[in-house]
PDB file of C-alpha atoms in Angstrom:
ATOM      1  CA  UNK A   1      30.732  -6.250  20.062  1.00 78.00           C
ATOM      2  CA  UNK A   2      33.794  -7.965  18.392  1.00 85.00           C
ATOM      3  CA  UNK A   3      33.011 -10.895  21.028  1.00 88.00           C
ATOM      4  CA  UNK A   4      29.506 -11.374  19.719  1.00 84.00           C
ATOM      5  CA  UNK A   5      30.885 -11.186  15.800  1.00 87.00           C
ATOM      6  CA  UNK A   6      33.153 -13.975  16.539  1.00 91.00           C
ATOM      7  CA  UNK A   7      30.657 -16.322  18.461  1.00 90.00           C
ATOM      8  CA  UNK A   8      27.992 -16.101  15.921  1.00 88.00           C
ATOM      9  CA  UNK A   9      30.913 -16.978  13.197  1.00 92.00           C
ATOM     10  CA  UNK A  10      32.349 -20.020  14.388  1.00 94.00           C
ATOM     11  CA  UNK A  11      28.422 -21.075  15.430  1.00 93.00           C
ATOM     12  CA  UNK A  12      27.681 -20.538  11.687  1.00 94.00           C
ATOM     13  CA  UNK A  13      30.977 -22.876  10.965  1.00 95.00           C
ATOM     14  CA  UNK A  14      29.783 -25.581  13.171  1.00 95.00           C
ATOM     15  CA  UNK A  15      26.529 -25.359  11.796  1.00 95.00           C
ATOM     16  CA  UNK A  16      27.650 -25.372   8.392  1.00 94.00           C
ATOM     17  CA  UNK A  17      30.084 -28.388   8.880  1.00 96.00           C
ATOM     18  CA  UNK A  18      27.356 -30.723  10.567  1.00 95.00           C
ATOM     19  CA  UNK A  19      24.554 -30.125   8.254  1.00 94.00           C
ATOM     20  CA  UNK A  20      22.785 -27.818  10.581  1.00 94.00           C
ATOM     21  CA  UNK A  21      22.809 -24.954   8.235  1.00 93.00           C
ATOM     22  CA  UNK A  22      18.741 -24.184   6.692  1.00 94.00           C
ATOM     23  CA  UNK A  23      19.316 -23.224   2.762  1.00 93.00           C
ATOM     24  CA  UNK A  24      18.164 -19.317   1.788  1.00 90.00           C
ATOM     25  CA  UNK A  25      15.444 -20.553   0.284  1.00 93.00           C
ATOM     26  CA  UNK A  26      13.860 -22.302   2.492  1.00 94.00           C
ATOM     27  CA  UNK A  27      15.104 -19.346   5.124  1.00 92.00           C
ATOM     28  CA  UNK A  28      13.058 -16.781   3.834  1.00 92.00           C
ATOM     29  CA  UNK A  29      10.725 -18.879   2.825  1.00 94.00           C
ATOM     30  CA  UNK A  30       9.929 -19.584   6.958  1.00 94.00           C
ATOM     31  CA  UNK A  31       6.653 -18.546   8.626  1.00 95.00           C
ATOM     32  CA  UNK A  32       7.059 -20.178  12.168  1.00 95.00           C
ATOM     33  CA  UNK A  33      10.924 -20.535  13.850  1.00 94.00           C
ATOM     34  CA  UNK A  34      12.240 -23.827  13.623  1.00 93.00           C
ATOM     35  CA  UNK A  35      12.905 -25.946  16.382  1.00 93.00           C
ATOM     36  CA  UNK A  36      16.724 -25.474  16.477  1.00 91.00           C
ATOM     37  CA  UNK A  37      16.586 -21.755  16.349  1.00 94.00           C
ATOM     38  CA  UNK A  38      19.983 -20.965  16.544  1.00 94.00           C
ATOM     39  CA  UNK A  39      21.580 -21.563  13.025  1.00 94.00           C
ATOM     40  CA  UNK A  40      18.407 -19.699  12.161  1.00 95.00           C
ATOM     41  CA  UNK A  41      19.811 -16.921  14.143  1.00 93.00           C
ATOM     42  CA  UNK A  42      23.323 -17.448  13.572  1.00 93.00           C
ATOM     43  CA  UNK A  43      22.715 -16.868   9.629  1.00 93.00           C
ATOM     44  CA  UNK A  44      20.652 -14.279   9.876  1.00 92.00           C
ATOM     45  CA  UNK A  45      23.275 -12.511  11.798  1.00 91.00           C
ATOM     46  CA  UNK A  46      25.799 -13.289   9.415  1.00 91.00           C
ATOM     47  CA  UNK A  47      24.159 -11.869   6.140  1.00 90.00           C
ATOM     48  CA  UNK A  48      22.930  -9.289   7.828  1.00 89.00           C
ATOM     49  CA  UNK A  49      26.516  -8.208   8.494  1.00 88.00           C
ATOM     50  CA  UNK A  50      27.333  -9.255   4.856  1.00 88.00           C
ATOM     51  CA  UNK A  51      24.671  -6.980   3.467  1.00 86.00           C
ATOM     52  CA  UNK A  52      25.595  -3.771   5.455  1.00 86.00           C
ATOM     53  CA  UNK A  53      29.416  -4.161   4.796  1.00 87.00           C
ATOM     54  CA  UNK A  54      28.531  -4.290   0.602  1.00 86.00           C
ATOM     55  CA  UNK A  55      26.170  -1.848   1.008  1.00 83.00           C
ATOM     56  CA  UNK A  56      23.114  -2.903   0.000  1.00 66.00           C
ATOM     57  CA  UNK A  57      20.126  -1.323  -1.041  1.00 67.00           C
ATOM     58  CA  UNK A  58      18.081   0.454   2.233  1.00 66.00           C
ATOM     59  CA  UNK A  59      14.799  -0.971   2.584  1.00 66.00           C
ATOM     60  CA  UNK A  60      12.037   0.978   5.131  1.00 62.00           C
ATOM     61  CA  UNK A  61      13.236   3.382   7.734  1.00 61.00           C
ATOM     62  CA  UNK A  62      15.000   3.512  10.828  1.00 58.00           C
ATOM     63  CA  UNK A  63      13.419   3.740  14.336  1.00 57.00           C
ATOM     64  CA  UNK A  64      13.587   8.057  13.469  1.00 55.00           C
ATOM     65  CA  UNK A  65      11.241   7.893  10.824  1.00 56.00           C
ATOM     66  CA  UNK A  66      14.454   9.404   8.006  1.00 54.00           C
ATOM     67  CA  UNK A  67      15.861   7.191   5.344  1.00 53.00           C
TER      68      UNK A  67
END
């Protein structure tokens, strides 16, 4: 929902702008959520959106079981 999109983006701006962000590296690098799970979240959301929009390579399958 267009709401959602623009809630997670300005999240991600605040958490950018006060040093809340969590660098890729040590992002996927995570085992265990962090205490302040929401940039965690808010990130996520936004490359995931990144990645579908450029296309990126598919990786497993979808709920149906086809590519």
């Amino acid at each position: 929902h267009s709401s959602e999109r623009l809630k997670q983006q300005q999240m991600l701006i605040t958490f950018l702008k006060t040093g809340r962000g969590i660098a890729f590296t040590q992002m996927f690098a995570m085992k265990e959520y962090p205490q302040d799970v929401m940039p965690l979240y808010s990130q996520g959301y936004s490359l995931a959106r990144y990645l579908i929009a450029h296309g990126g390579k598919r990786i497993g399958r979808c709920a149906s079981g086809s590519p």
